[in-house]
GROMACS .gro file of C-alpha atoms in nm:
model
  355
    1UNK     CA    1  -0.001  -0.030   0.026
    2UNK     CA    2   0.108   0.292  -0.088
    3UNK     CA    3   0.262   0.573   0.210
    4UNK     CA    4   0.140   0.870   0.197
    5UNK     CA    5   0.310   1.145   0.352
    6UNK     CA    6   0.658   1.071   0.130
    7UNK     CA    7   0.591   1.315  -0.109
    8UNK     CA    8   0.451   1.589   0.064
    9UNK     CA    9   0.776   1.617   0.276
   10UNK     CA   10   0.952   1.658  -0.103
   11UNK     CA   11   0.789   1.900  -0.187
   12UNK     CA   12   0.781   2.094   0.144
   13UNK     CA   13   1.148   2.086   0.167
   14UNK     CA   14   1.220   2.182  -0.234
   15UNK     CA   15   0.946   2.465  -0.110
   16UNK     CA   16   1.170   2.574   0.159
   17UNK     CA   17   1.431   2.539  -0.083
   18UNK     CA   18   1.365   2.716  -0.356
   19UNK     CA   19   1.244   3.014  -0.154
   20UNK     CA   20   1.487   3.050   0.109
   21UNK     CA   21   1.753   3.013  -0.164
   22UNK     CA   22   1.700   3.389  -0.292
   23UNK     CA   23   1.845   3.510   0.029
   24UNK     CA   24   2.141   3.286   0.123
   25UNK     CA   25   2.380   3.622   0.054
   26UNK     CA   26   2.185   3.757   0.349
   27UNK     CA   27   2.309   3.738   0.757
   28UNK     CA   28   2.136   3.458   0.886
   29UNK     CA   29   2.341   3.505   1.260
   30UNK     CA   30   2.183   3.773   1.331
   31UNK     CA   31   1.826   3.810   1.196
   32UNK     CA   32   1.515   3.678   1.437
   33UNK     CA   33   1.325   3.395   1.299
   34UNK     CA   34   1.046   3.553   1.313
   35UNK     CA   35   0.812   3.605   1.604
   36UNK     CA   36   1.086   3.296   1.734
   37UNK     CA   37   1.366   3.425   2.006
   38UNK     CA   38   1.578   3.177   1.827
   39UNK     CA   39   1.797   3.348   1.473
   40UNK     CA   40   1.684   3.197   1.141
   41UNK     CA   41   1.984   3.009   1.102
   42UNK     CA   42   1.957   2.891   1.453
   43UNK     CA   43   1.592   2.797   1.336
   44UNK     CA   44   1.760   2.593   1.054
   45UNK     CA   45   1.939   2.427   1.218
   46UNK     CA   46   1.572   2.291   1.468
   47UNK     CA   47   1.428   2.213   1.144
   48UNK     CA   48   1.654   1.997   1.007
   49UNK     CA   49   1.657   1.864   1.348
   50UNK     CA   50   1.311   1.761   1.369
   51UNK     CA   51   1.350   1.604   1.008
   52UNK     CA   52   1.619   1.382   1.073
   53UNK     CA   53   1.446   1.322   1.425
   54UNK     CA   54   1.098   1.200   1.322
   55UNK     CA   55   1.317   0.948   1.048
   56UNK     CA   56   1.511   0.786   1.348
   57UNK     CA   57   1.186   0.755   1.520
   58UNK     CA   58   1.054   0.599   1.225
   59UNK     CA   59   1.376   0.426   1.153
   60UNK     CA   60   1.424   0.257   1.460
   61UNK     CA   61   1.081   0.215   1.542
   62UNK     CA   62   1.140   0.335   1.909
   63UNK     CA   63   0.905   0.263   2.190
   64UNK     CA   64   1.028   0.520   2.502
   65UNK     CA   65   1.165   0.852   2.423
   66UNK     CA   66   1.387   0.992   2.113
   67UNK     CA   67   1.725   0.785   1.972
   68UNK     CA   68   1.960   0.991   2.155
   69UNK     CA   69   2.183   1.204   1.907
   70UNK     CA   70   2.172   1.508   1.744
   71UNK     CA   71   2.283   1.715   1.453
   72UNK     CA   72   2.502   2.028   1.425
   73UNK     CA   73   2.626   2.261   1.128
   74UNK     CA   74   3.033   2.213   1.054
   75UNK     CA   75   3.228   2.489   1.111
   76UNK     CA   76   3.193   2.719   0.803
   77UNK     CA   77   2.882   2.628   0.647
   78UNK     CA   78   2.776   2.854   0.483
   79UNK     CA   79   2.330   2.962   0.427
   80UNK     CA   80   2.402   2.709   0.089
   81UNK     CA   81   2.516   2.498   0.316
   82UNK     CA   82   2.254   2.515   0.570
   83UNK     CA   83   1.989   2.456   0.288
   84UNK     CA   84   2.158   2.137   0.168
   85UNK     CA   85   2.154   2.004   0.531
   86UNK     CA   86   1.756   2.063   0.539
   87UNK     CA   87   1.765   1.879   0.154
   88UNK     CA   88   1.883   1.601   0.313
   89UNK     CA   89   1.708   1.553   0.621
   90UNK     CA   90   1.383   1.630   0.433
   91UNK     CA   91   1.480   1.314   0.229
   92UNK     CA   92   1.563   1.105   0.481
   93UNK     CA   93   1.244   1.132   0.647
   94UNK     CA   94   1.068   1.021   0.306
   95UNK     CA   95   1.297   0.749   0.293
   96UNK     CA   96   1.189   0.658   0.619
   97UNK     CA   97   0.820   0.703   0.570
   98UNK     CA   98   0.836   0.469   0.249
   99UNK     CA   99   1.021   0.235   0.383
  100UNK     CA  100   0.769   0.149   0.726
  101UNK     CA  101   0.519  -0.031   0.715
  102UNK     CA  102   0.168   0.104   0.777
  103UNK     CA  103   0.094  -0.044   1.083
  104UNK     CA  104   0.379   0.071   1.226
  105UNK     CA  105   0.423   0.409   1.534
  106UNK     CA  106   0.671   0.513   1.748
  107UNK     CA  107   0.732   0.742   1.919
  108UNK     CA  108   0.605   1.106   1.980
  109UNK     CA  109   0.521   1.258   2.355
  110UNK     CA  110   0.197   1.385   2.271
  111UNK     CA  111  -0.144   1.334   2.286
  112UNK     CA  112  -0.063   0.976   2.263
  113UNK     CA  113   0.270   0.881   2.264
  114UNK     CA  114   0.312   0.736   1.941
  115UNK     CA  115   0.280   0.789   1.563
  116UNK     CA  116   0.249   0.623   1.214
  117UNK     CA  117   0.467   0.677   0.901
  118UNK     CA  118   0.150   0.965   0.756
  119UNK     CA  119   0.193   1.183   1.127
  120UNK     CA  120   0.564   1.157   1.120
  121UNK     CA  121   0.514   1.284   0.743
  122UNK     CA  122   0.269   1.489   0.870
  123UNK     CA  123   0.476   1.690   1.149
  124UNK     CA  124   0.730   1.726   0.909
  125UNK     CA  125   0.511   1.898   0.657
  126UNK     CA  126   0.386   2.092   0.949
  127UNK     CA  127   0.814   2.181   1.082
  128UNK     CA  128   0.891   2.259   0.758
  129UNK     CA  129   0.636   2.491   0.628
  130UNK     CA  130   0.597   2.682   0.942
  131UNK     CA  131   0.959   2.718   0.974
  132UNK     CA  132   1.054   2.858   0.645
  133UNK     CA  133   0.794   3.110   0.749
  134UNK     CA  134   0.941   3.205   1.032
  135UNK     CA  135   1.293   3.287   0.864
  136UNK     CA  136   1.119   3.437   0.552
  137UNK     CA  137   0.941   3.607   0.721
  138UNK     CA  138   1.226   3.716   0.990
  139UNK     CA  139   1.450   3.818   0.615
  140UNK     CA  140   1.142   4.019   0.501
  141UNK     CA  141   1.069   3.726   0.255
  142UNK     CA  142   0.721   3.727   0.087
  143UNK     CA  143   0.618   3.313   0.182
  144UNK     CA  144   0.337   3.132   0.086
  145UNK     CA  145   0.347   2.707   0.060
  146UNK     CA  146   0.145   2.511  -0.199
  147UNK     CA  147  -0.230   2.537  -0.003
  148UNK     CA  148  -0.243   2.086  -0.055
  149UNK     CA  149   0.094   2.132   0.193
  150UNK     CA  150  -0.084   2.306   0.428
  151UNK     CA  151  -0.416   2.114   0.406
  152UNK     CA  152  -0.229   1.743   0.447
  153UNK     CA  153  -0.072   1.872   0.792
  154UNK     CA  154  -0.474   2.072   0.881
  155UNK     CA  155  -0.631   1.698   0.805
  156UNK     CA  156  -0.374   1.491   1.006
  157UNK     CA  157  -0.284   1.614   1.322
  158UNK     CA  158  -0.475   1.949   1.402
  159UNK     CA  159  -0.864   1.791   1.407
  160UNK     CA  160  -0.989   2.004   1.656
  161UNK     CA  161  -0.906   2.352   1.398
  162UNK     CA  162  -1.217   2.406   1.196
  163UNK     CA  163  -1.151   2.514   0.873
  164UNK     CA  164  -1.119   2.892   0.728
  165UNK     CA  165  -1.041   3.065   0.483
  166UNK     CA  166  -0.743   2.899   0.316
  167UNK     CA  167  -0.541   2.597   0.465
  168UNK     CA  168  -0.232   2.855   0.553
  169UNK     CA  169  -0.363   3.127   0.691
  170UNK     CA  170  -0.559   2.815   0.882
  171UNK     CA  171  -0.308   2.698   0.986
  172UNK     CA  172  -0.089   2.970   1.096
  173UNK     CA  173  -0.367   3.105   1.313
  174UNK     CA  174  -0.399   2.781   1.451
  175UNK     CA  175  -0.010   2.778   1.551
  176UNK     CA  176  -0.048   3.135   1.627
  177UNK     CA  177   0.145   3.296   1.379
  178UNK     CA  178  -0.203   3.488   1.282
  179UNK     CA  179  -0.540   3.645   1.300
  180UNK     CA  180  -0.823   3.474   1.137
  181UNK     CA  181  -1.222   3.737   1.129
  182UNK     CA  182  -1.428   3.578   1.439
  183UNK     CA  183  -1.162   3.373   1.628
  184UNK     CA  184  -0.970   3.407   1.919
  185UNK     CA  185  -0.549   3.450   1.925
  186UNK     CA  186  -0.402   3.152   1.987
  187UNK     CA  187  -0.142   3.157   2.224
  188UNK     CA  188  -0.047   2.805   2.307
  189UNK     CA  189  -0.102   2.472   2.097
  190UNK     CA  190   0.025   2.115   2.040
  191UNK     CA  191  -0.102   1.885   1.694
  192UNK     CA  192  -0.283   1.562   1.790
  193UNK     CA  193  -0.174   1.196   1.597
  194UNK     CA  194  -0.479   0.969   1.585
  195UNK     CA  195  -0.532   0.772   1.935
  196UNK     CA  196  -0.446   0.422   1.912
  197UNK     CA  197  -0.591   0.089   2.121
  198UNK     CA  198  -0.519  -0.207   2.117
  199UNK     CA  199  -0.722  -0.549   2.188
  200UNK     CA  200  -0.644  -0.933   2.244
  201UNK     CA  201  -0.618  -0.957   1.791
  202UNK     CA  202  -0.724  -0.627   1.678
  203UNK     CA  203  -0.530  -0.262   1.686
  204UNK     CA  204  -0.832   0.026   1.710
  205UNK     CA  205  -0.673   0.264   1.520
  206UNK     CA  206  -0.876   0.660   1.561
  207UNK     CA  207  -1.000   0.746   1.267
  208UNK     CA  208  -0.846   1.144   1.141
  209UNK     CA  209  -1.053   1.362   0.911
  210UNK     CA  210  -0.803   1.270   0.585
  211UNK     CA  211  -0.944   0.922   0.655
  212UNK     CA  212  -1.300   1.049   0.723
  213UNK     CA  213  -1.345   1.180   0.419
  214UNK     CA  214  -1.167   0.969   0.187
  215UNK     CA  215  -1.389   0.674   0.327
  216UNK     CA  216  -1.677   0.887   0.308
  217UNK     CA  217  -1.581   0.944  -0.046
  218UNK     CA  218  -1.607   0.539  -0.138
  219UNK     CA  219  -1.245   0.577  -0.071
  220UNK     CA  220  -1.060   0.298   0.147
  221UNK     CA  221  -0.917   0.526   0.402
  222UNK     CA  222  -0.594   0.338   0.349
  223UNK     CA  223  -0.707   0.049   0.492
  224UNK     CA  224  -0.734  -0.278   0.328
  225UNK     CA  225  -1.060  -0.416   0.394
  226UNK     CA  226  -1.159  -0.813   0.442
  227UNK     CA  227  -1.394  -0.861   0.153
  228UNK     CA  228  -1.217  -0.541  -0.071
  229UNK     CA  229  -1.465  -0.227   0.123
  230UNK     CA  230  -1.600  -0.083   0.334
  231UNK     CA  231  -1.932  -0.175   0.482
  232UNK     CA  232  -2.204   0.125   0.408
  233UNK     CA  233  -2.195   0.244   0.791
  234UNK     CA  234  -1.882   0.278   0.836
  235UNK     CA  235  -1.880   0.535   0.500
  236UNK     CA  236  -2.207   0.707   0.734
  237UNK     CA  237  -1.980   0.764   0.996
  238UNK     CA  238  -1.748   0.870   0.831
  239UNK     CA  239  -1.971   1.166   0.639
  240UNK     CA  240  -2.070   1.247   1.025
  241UNK     CA  241  -1.689   1.245   1.123
  242UNK     CA  242  -1.579   1.517   0.838
  243UNK     CA  243  -1.861   1.740   0.917
  244UNK     CA  244  -1.827   1.693   1.241
  245UNK     CA  245  -1.447   1.841   1.182
  246UNK     CA  246  -1.622   2.218   0.891
  247UNK     CA  247  -1.804   2.268   1.220
  248UNK     CA  248  -1.517   2.242   1.476
  249UNK     CA  249  -1.665   1.941   1.678
  250UNK     CA  250  -1.361   1.729   1.582
  251UNK     CA  251  -1.203   1.487   1.869
  252UNK     CA  252  -1.049   1.205   1.775
  253UNK     CA  253  -1.070   0.980   2.043
  254UNK     CA  254  -1.427   1.032   2.068
  255UNK     CA  255  -1.474   0.942   1.712
  256UNK     CA  256  -1.479   0.643   1.470
  257UNK     CA  257  -1.208   0.370   1.502
  258UNK     CA  258  -1.064   0.146   1.255
  259UNK     CA  259  -1.065  -0.216   1.350
  260UNK     CA  260  -0.794  -0.392   1.226
  261UNK     CA  261  -0.630  -0.769   1.291
  262UNK     CA  262  -0.313  -0.740   1.359
  263UNK     CA  263  -0.234  -1.086   1.233
  264UNK     CA  264  -0.244  -0.949   0.844
  265UNK     CA  265  -0.303  -0.568   0.942
  266UNK     CA  266  -0.709  -0.604   0.728
  267UNK     CA  267  -0.944  -0.407   0.861
  268UNK     CA  268  -1.255  -0.580   0.952
  269UNK     CA  269  -1.449  -0.251   0.996
  270UNK     CA  270  -1.486   0.018   1.228
  271UNK     CA  271  -1.652   0.140   1.569
  272UNK     CA  272  -1.724   0.459   1.771
  273UNK     CA  273  -1.850   0.695   1.973
  274UNK     CA  274  -2.153   0.942   1.812
  275UNK     CA  275  -1.994   1.237   2.007
  276UNK     CA  276  -1.813   1.348   2.363
  277UNK     CA  277  -1.919   1.224   2.698
  278UNK     CA  278  -2.314   1.389   2.766
  279UNK     CA  279  -2.349   1.654   3.086
  280UNK     CA  280  -2.441   1.311   3.289
  281UNK     CA  281  -2.156   1.122   3.172
  282UNK     CA  282  -2.291   0.934   2.933
  283UNK     CA  283  -2.119   0.868   2.587
  284UNK     CA  284  -2.298   0.670   2.264
  285UNK     CA  285  -2.110   0.361   2.084
  286UNK     CA  286  -2.160   0.217   1.783
  287UNK     CA  287  -1.968  -0.062   1.564
  288UNK     CA  288  -2.025  -0.210   1.181
  289UNK     CA  289  -1.804  -0.474   1.028
  290UNK     CA  290  -1.759  -0.612   0.654
  291UNK     CA  291  -1.959  -0.932   0.646
  292UNK     CA  292  -1.663  -1.107   0.574
  293UNK     CA  293  -1.526  -1.100   0.915
  294UNK     CA  294  -1.842  -1.136   1.119
  295UNK     CA  295  -1.884  -1.464   1.330
  296UNK     CA  296  -1.517  -1.401   1.420
  297UNK     CA  297  -1.522  -1.203   1.792
  298UNK     CA  298  -1.442  -0.880   1.703
  299UNK     CA  299  -1.736  -0.677   1.791
  300UNK     CA  300  -1.754  -0.838   2.139
  301UNK     CA  301  -1.358  -0.790   2.117
  302UNK     CA  302  -1.314  -0.435   1.997
  303UNK     CA  303  -1.660  -0.319   2.281
  304UNK     CA  304  -1.484  -0.398   2.576
  305UNK     CA  305  -1.222  -0.289   2.445
  306UNK     CA  306  -1.337   0.133   2.366
  307UNK     CA  307  -1.601   0.087   2.612
  308UNK     CA  308  -1.358  -0.006   2.903
  309UNK     CA  309  -1.136   0.243   2.794
  310UNK     CA  310  -1.444   0.529   2.787
  311UNK     CA  311  -1.525   0.406   3.140
  312UNK     CA  312  -1.171   0.449   3.294
  313UNK     CA  313  -1.243   0.869   3.106
  314UNK     CA  314  -1.286   1.161   3.387
  315UNK     CA  315  -1.640   1.229   3.376
  316UNK     CA  316  -1.783   0.910   3.192
  317UNK     CA  317  -1.986   0.682   3.395
  318UNK     CA  318  -2.200   0.503   3.101
  319UNK     CA  319  -2.137   0.386   2.773
  320UNK     CA  320  -2.452   0.358   2.593
  321UNK     CA  321  -2.526   0.125   2.270
  322UNK     CA  322  -2.927   0.134   2.077
  323UNK     CA  323  -2.934  -0.187   1.910
  324UNK     CA  324  -3.289  -0.223   1.622
  325UNK     CA  325  -3.491  -0.538   1.852
  326UNK     CA  326  -3.416  -0.778   1.476
  327UNK     CA  327  -3.084  -0.746   1.501
  328UNK     CA  328  -3.011  -1.048   1.720
  329UNK     CA  329  -2.604  -1.097   1.669
  330UNK     CA  330  -2.530  -0.746   1.764
  331UNK     CA  331  -2.748  -0.822   2.071
  332UNK     CA  332  -2.582  -1.119   2.213
  333UNK     CA  333  -2.246  -0.905   2.090
  334UNK     CA  334  -2.356  -0.596   2.364
  335UNK     CA  335  -2.427  -0.851   2.580
  336UNK     CA  336  -2.094  -1.062   2.586
  337UNK     CA  337  -1.943  -0.682   2.610
  338UNK     CA  338  -2.098  -0.653   2.935
  339UNK     CA  339  -2.380  -0.463   2.880
  340UNK     CA  340  -2.757  -0.458   2.989
  341UNK     CA  341  -3.066  -0.423   2.819
  342UNK     CA  342  -3.232  -0.107   3.008
  343UNK     CA  343  -3.549   0.009   2.898
  344UNK     CA  344  -3.706  -0.067   2.458
  345UNK     CA  345  -3.898   0.205   2.257
  346UNK     CA  346  -3.995   0.187   1.873
  347UNK     CA  347  -3.867  -0.133   1.778
  348UNK     CA  348  -3.488   0.005   1.944
  349UNK     CA  349  -3.305  -0.190   2.263
  350UNK     CA  350  -3.148   0.076   2.535
  351UNK     CA  351  -2.811  -0.131   2.605
  352UNK     CA  352  -2.608   0.027   2.909
  353UNK     CA  353  -2.213  -0.037   3.018
  354UNK     CA  354  -2.147   0.134   3.357
  355UNK     CA  355  -1.800   0.145   3.522
   0.00000   0.00000   0.00000
């Protein structure tokens, strides 16, 4: 399966080198980079450190902490040489993204202590775009990257940021570098990689806005599905998530999770919450398996894992599942997962699992 993100890293780095190549004859050491406290040269070094650091995390399959190394420019390196370092470290990250298997995750400190290859690619592109902007601002140099690159970043690691007038202006606002009409200035920010949970046989992978959009438009979402395609209920749920993202109401941990079988890395279905917990600590859960994966206990296993995780979160008291009265297999799933029937109304049965 094609590694999404490598081409975006390469494009972002090429755009950076082209833009800053116009000012290699200026003083980067004595000029502050935009709103940062670093000089333009220090910012360029930080950018290269990020790119090689992310490549190292993926290549080394790091599970705890960053690999303990750092880089430095050789004495006498001019600004053109600095850009060569950025180009080289960017190429290494792109290569790592291309050669890392889809299911591999490596350590990143926040918020869920891991990221996959697409997440590291998005973080790398973000570093390139934003710090190129910082250096360009310090150099009084106009700079605006391709809109597709800013959108790539926003839809993968800024899921809670409501889309704005343009992707680039929205990304600058979301990182404290600009203003948007009707929105308060951002003073603190962090990006968000997708959450991941594990059960005995499955990995439950939180869906990003980019994945949701692809699934809602009949794409595969970056997964190989048992039976060749996602179920219709999964596509409908993905469409709801896209609407939540557009409204600024997307919360990745309270969204959809694709259920991936670890022994062959194939998706068997999806499960997720209808939204964040309400004021009474109640949250509703739903699920959908492809036909070829039914009858193996995957839904029960995933439901136990996801509902158990939900009840461990602050303020959550009850997980609710609503099942059609004629859907006997689904009733068995929720019962085996520990849910209890509490009401019946209009052909629907309501089940609850309480903490």
